[in-house]
Every structure is written in structure tokens, then in C-alpha cells.
Short mmCIF file of N, CA, C and O in Angstrom, two decimals:
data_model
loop_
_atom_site.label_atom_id
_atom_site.label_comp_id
_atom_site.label_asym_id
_atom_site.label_seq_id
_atom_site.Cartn_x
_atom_site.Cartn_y
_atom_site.Cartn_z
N UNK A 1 -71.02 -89.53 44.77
CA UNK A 1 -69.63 -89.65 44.38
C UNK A 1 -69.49 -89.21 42.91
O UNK A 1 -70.20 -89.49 41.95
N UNK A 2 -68.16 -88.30 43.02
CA UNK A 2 -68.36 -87.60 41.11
C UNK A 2 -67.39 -89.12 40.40
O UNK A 2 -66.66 -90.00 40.87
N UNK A 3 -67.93 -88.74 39.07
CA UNK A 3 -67.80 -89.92 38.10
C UNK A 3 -66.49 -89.14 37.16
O UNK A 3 -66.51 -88.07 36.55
N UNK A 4 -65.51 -90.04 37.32
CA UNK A 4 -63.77 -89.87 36.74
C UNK A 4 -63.63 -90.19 35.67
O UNK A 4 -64.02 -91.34 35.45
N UNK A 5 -63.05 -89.44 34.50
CA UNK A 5 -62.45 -90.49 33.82
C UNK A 5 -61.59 -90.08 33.18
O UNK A 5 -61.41 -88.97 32.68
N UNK A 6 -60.68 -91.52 33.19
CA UNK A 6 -58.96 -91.51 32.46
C UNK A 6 -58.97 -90.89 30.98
O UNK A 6 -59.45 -91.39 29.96
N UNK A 7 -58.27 -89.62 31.16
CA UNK A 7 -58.24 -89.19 29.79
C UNK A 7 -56.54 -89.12 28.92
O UNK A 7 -55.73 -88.20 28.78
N UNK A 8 -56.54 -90.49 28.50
CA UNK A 8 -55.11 -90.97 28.04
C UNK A 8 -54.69 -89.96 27.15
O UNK A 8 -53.66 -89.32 27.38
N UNK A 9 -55.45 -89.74 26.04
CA UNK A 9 -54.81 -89.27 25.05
C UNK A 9 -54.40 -87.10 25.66
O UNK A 9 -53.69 -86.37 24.99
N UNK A 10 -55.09 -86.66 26.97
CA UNK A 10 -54.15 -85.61 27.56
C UNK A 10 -52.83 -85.49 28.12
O UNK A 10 -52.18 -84.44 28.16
N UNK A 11 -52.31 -87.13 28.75
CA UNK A 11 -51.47 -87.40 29.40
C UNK A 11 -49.89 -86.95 28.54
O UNK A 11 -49.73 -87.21 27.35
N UNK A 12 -49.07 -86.42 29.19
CA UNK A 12 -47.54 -86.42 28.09
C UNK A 12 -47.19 -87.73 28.65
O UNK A 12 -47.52 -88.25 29.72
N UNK A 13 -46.32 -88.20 27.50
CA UNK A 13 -46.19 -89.60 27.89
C UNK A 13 -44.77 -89.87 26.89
O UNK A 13 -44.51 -89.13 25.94
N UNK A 14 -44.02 -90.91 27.22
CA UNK A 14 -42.91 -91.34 26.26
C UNK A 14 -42.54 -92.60 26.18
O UNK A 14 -42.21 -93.02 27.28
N UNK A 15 -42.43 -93.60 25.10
CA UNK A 15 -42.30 -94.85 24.70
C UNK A 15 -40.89 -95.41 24.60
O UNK A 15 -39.95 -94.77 24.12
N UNK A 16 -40.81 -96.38 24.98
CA UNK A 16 -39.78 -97.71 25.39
C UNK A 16 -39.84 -98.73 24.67
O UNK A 16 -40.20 -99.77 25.22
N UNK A 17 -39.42 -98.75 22.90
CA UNK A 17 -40.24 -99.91 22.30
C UNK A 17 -38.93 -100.73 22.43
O UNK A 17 -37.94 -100.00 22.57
N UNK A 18 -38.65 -102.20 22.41
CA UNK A 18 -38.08 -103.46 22.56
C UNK A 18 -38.02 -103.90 21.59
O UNK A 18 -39.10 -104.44 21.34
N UNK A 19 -37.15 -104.03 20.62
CA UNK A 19 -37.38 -105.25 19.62
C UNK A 19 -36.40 -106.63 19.98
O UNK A 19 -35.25 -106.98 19.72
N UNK A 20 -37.79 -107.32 20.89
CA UNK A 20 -36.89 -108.25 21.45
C UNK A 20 -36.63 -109.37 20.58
O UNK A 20 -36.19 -110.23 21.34
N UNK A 21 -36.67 -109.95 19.15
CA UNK A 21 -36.29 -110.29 18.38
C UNK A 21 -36.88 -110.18 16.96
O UNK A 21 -37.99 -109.81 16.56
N UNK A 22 -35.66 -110.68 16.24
CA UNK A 22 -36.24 -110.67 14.90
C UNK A 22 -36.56 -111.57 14.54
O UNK A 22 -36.88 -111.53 13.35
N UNK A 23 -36.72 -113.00 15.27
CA UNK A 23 -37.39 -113.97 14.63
C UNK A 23 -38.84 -114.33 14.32
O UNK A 23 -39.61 -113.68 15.02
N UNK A 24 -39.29 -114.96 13.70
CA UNK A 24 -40.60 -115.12 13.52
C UNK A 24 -41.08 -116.15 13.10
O UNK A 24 -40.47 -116.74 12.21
N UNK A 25 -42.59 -116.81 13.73
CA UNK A 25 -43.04 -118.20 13.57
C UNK A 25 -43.99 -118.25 11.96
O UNK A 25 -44.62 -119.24 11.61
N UNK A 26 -43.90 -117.23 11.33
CA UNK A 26 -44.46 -117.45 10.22
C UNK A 26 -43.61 -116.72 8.88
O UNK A 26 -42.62 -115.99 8.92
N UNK A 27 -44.37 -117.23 7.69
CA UNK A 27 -42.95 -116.91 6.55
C UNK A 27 -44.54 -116.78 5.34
O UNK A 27 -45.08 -117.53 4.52
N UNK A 28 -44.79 -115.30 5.88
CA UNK A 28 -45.82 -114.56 4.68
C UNK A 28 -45.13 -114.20 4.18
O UNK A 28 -44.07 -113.64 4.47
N UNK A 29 -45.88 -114.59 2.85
CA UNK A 29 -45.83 -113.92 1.37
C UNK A 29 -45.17 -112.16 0.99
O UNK A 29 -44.37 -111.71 0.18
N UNK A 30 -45.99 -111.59 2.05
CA UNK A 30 -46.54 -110.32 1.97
C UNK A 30 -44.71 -109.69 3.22
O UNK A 30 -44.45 -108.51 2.98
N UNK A 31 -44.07 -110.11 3.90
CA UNK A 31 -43.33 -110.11 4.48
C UNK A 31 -42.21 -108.73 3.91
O UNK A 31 -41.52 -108.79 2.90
N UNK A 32 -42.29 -107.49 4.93
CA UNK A 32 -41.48 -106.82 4.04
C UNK A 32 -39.76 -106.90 5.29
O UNK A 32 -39.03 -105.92 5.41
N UNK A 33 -39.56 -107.85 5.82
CA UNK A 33 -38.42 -107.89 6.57
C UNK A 33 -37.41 -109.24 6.33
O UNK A 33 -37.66 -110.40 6.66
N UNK A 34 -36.40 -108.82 5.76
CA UNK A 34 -35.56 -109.52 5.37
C UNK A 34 -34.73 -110.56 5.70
O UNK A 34 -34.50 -111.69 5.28
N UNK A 35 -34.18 -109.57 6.88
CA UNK A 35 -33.12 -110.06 7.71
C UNK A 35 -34.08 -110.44 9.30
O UNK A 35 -34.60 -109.69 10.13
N UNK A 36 -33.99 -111.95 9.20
CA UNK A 36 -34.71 -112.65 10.41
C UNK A 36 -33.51 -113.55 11.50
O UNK A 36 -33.39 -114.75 11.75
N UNK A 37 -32.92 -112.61 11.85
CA UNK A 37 -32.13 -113.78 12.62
C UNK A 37 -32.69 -114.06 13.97
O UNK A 37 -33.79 -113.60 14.26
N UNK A 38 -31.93 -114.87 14.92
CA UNK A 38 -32.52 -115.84 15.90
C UNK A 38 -32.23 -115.30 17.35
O UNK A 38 -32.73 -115.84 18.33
N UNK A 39 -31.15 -113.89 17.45
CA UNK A 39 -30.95 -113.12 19.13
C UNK A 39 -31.89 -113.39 19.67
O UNK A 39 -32.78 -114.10 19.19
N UNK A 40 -31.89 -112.78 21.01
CA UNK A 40 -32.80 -111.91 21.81
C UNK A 40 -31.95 -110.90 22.12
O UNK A 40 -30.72 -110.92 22.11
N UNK A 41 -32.78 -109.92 22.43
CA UNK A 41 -32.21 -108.91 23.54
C UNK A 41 -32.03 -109.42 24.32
O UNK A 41 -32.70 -110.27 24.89
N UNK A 42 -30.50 -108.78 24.65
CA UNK A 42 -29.93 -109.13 26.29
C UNK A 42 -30.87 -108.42 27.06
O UNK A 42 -31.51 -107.40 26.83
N UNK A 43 -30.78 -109.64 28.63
CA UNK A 43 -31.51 -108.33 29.46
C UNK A 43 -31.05 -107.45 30.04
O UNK A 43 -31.51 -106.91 31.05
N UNK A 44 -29.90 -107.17 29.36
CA UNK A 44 -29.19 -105.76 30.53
C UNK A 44 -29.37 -104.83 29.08
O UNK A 44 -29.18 -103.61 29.10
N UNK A 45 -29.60 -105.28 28.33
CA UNK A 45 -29.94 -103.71 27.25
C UNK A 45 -31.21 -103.43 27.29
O UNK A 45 -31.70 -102.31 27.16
N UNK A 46 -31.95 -104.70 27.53
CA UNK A 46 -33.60 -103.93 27.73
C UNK A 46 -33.59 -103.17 29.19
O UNK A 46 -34.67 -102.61 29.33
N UNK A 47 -32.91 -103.01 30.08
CA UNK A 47 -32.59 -102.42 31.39
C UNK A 47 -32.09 -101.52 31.17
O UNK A 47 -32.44 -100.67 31.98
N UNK A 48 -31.06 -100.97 30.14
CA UNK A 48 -30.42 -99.99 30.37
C UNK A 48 -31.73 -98.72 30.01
O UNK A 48 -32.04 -97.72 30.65
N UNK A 49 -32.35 -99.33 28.59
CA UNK A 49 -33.64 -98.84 27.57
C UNK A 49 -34.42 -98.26 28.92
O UNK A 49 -34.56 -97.09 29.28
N UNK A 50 -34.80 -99.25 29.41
CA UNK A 50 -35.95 -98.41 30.10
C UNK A 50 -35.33 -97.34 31.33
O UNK A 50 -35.64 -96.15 31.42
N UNK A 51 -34.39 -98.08 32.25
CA UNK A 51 -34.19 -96.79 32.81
C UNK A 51 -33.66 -95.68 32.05
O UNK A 51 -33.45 -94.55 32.48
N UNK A 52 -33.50 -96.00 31.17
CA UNK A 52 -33.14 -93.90 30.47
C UNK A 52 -34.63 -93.32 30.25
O UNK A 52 -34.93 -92.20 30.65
N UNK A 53 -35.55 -94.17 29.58
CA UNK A 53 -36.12 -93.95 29.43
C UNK A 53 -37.17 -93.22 30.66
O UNK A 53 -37.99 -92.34 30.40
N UNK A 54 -36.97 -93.71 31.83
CA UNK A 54 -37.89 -93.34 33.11
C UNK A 54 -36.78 -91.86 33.53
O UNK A 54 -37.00 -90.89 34.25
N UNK A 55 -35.63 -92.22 32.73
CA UNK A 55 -35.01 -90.87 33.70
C UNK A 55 -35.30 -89.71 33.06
O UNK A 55 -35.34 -88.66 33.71
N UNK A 56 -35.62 -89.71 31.37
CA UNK A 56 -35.75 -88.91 30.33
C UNK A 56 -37.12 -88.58 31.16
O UNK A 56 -37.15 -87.41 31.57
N UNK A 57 -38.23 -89.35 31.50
CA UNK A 57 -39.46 -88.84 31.53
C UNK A 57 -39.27 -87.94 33.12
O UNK A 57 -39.80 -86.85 33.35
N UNK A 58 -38.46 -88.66 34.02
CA UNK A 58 -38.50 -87.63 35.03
C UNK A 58 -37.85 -86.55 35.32
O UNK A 58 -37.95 -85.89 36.35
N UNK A 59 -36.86 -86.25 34.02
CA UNK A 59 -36.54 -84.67 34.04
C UNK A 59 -36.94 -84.21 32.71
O UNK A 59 -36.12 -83.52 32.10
N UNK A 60 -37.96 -84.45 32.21
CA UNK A 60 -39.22 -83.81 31.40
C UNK A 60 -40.60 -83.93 32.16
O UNK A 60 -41.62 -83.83 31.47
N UNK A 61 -40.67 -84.05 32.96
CA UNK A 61 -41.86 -84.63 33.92
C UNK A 61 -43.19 -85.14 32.65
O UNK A 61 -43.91 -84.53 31.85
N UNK A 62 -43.00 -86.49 33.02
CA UNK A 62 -43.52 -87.18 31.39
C UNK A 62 -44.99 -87.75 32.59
O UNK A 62 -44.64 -88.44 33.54
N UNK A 63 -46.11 -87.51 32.49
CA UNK A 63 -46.38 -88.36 33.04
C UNK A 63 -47.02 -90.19 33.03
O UNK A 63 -47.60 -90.87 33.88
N UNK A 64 -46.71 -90.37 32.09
CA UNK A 64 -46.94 -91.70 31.82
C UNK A 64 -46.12 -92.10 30.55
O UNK A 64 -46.20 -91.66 29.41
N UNK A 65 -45.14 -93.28 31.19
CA UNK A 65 -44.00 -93.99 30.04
C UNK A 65 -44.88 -95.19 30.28
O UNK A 65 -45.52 -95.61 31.24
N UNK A 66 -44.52 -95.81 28.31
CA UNK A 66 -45.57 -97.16 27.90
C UNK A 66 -44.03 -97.84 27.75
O UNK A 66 -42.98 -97.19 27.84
N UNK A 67 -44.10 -98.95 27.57
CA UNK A 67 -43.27 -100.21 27.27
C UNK A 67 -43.63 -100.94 26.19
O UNK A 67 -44.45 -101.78 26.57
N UNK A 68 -43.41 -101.03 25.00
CA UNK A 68 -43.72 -102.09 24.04
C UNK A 68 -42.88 -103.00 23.42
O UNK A 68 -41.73 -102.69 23.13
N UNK A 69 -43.42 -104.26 23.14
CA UNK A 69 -42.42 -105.40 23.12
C UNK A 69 -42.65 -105.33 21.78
O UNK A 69 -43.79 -105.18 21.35
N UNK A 70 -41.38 -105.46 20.83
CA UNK A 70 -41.69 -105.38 19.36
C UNK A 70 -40.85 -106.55 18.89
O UNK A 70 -39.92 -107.07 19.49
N UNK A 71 -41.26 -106.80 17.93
CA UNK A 71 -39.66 -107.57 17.28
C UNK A 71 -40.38 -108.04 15.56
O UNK A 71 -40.93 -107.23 14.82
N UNK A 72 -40.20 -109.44 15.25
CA UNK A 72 -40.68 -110.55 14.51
C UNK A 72 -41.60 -110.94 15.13
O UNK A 72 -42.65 -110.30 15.19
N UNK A 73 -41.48 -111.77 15.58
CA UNK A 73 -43.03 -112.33 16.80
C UNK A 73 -42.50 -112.01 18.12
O UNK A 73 -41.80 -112.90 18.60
N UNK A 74 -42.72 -110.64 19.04
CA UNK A 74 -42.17 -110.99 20.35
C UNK A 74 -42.26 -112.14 21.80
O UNK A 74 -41.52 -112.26 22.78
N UNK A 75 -43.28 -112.72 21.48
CA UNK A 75 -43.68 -113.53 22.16
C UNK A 75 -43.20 -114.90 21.74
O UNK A 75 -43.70 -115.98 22.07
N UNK A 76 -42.43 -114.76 21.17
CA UNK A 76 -40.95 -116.50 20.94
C UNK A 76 -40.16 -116.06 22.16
O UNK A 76 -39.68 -116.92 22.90
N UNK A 77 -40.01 -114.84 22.38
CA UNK A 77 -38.77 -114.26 23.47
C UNK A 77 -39.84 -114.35 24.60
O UNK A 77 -39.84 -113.20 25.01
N UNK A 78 -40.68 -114.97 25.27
CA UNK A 78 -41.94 -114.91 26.22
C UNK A 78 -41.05 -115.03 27.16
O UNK A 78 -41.05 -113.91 27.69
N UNK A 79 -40.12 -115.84 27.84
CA UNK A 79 -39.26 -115.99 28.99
C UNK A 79 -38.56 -114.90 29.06
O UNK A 79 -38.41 -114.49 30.21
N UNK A 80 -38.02 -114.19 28.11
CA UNK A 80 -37.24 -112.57 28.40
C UNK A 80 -38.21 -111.43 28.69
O UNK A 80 -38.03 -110.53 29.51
N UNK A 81 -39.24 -111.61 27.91
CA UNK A 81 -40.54 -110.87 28.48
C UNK A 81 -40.49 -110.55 29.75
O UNK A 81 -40.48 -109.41 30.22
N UNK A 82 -40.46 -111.89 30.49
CA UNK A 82 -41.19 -112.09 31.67
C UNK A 82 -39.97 -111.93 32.40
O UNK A 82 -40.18 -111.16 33.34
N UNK A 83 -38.76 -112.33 32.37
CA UNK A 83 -37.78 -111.56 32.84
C UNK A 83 -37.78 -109.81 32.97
O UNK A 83 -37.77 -109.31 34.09
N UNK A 84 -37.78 -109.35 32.32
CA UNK A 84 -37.85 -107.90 31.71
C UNK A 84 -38.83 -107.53 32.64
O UNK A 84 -38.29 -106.85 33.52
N UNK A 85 -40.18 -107.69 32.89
CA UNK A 85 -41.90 -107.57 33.57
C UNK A 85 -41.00 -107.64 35.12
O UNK A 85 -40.71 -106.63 35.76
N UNK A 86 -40.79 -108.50 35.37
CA UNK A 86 -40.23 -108.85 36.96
C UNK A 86 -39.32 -108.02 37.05
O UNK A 86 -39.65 -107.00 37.66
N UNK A 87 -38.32 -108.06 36.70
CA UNK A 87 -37.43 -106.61 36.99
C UNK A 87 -37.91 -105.50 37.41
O UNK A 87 -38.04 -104.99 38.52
N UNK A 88 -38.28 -105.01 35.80
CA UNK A 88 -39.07 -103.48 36.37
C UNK A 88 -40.20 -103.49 37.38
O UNK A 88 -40.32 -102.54 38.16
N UNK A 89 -41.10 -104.59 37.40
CA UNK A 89 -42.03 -104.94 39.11
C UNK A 89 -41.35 -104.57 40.11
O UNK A 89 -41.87 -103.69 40.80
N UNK A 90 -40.00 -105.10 40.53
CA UNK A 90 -39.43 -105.11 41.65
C UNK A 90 -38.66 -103.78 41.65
O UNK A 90 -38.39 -103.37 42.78
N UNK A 91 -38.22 -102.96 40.55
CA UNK A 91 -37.96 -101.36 40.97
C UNK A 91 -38.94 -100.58 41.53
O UNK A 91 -40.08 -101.04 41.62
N UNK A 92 -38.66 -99.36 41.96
CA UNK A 92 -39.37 -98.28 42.37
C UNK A 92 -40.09 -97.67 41.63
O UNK A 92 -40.72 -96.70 42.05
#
């Protein structure tokens, strides 16, 4: 059997970053962001984000779109996360 391997950095590819909030569980020194308020992304704007984003890649034929969750700490927003994850699971 021949031996494969995933070669990411050939792939065209296009990014979906989220800044699903600006809040954050820590208050460094070193901090260059000012404005920390307490939103989340709605989840119909992180929905709208990615499907453009899947439609952009399929009439550029992209072959691999990434998703990244950005914000202040994204993982305070962990329940929209996981909202967001299940959604796009259950599309095509």
C-alpha cells in the first residue's frame, strides 16, 4: 500500500475568522486592546460569515475553508461556539 501524505500548505484555501467577543478573563499589563465590551456574536451573523464564505470558496474552487474563533478570550462565548459547530455539522 503507497504511503500519503496531507500536504496543507499546497491546498488553496480561505478563512472565516469570528470575533466572537471582545471580552476577556484577564487584564494584562501588556494588553494592546482597549475597548472590551461584553456582546457575542449573534448567531445569524456568524451564519451569514460562513456561508459566504463557503460560497466565495465554491465559485473560486477553494479547496479547503478554515473557521477560526477569535475575539478577547473566545472561549467565554463556549455555548455560541458550540451553537455555531452544530449548525454548520448539520449543513451539507
Amino acid at each position: 500500500m503507497e504511503k500519503r501524505t496531507f500536504r496543507y500548505e499546497k491546498l488553496k484555501r480561505c478563512t472565516c475568522t469570528l470575533y466572537m467577543t471582545e471580552t476577556c478573563n484577564l487584564n494584562c499589563v501588556y494588553c494592546y486592546e482597549h475597548i472590551k465590551g461584553k456582546d457575542l456574536m449573534p448567531l445569524n451573523i456568524a451564519q451569514s460569515g460562513i456561508k459566504s464564505t463557503f460560497e466565495r470558496a465554491k465559485k473560486e474552487q477553494i479547496d479547503y475553508v478554515e473557521i477560526l474563533f477569535h475575539g478577547g478570550e473566545p472561549f467565554i462565548a463556549f455555548q455560541r461556539i458550540k451553537d455555531i459547530c452544530e449548525w454548520l455539522w448539520a449543513q451539507e
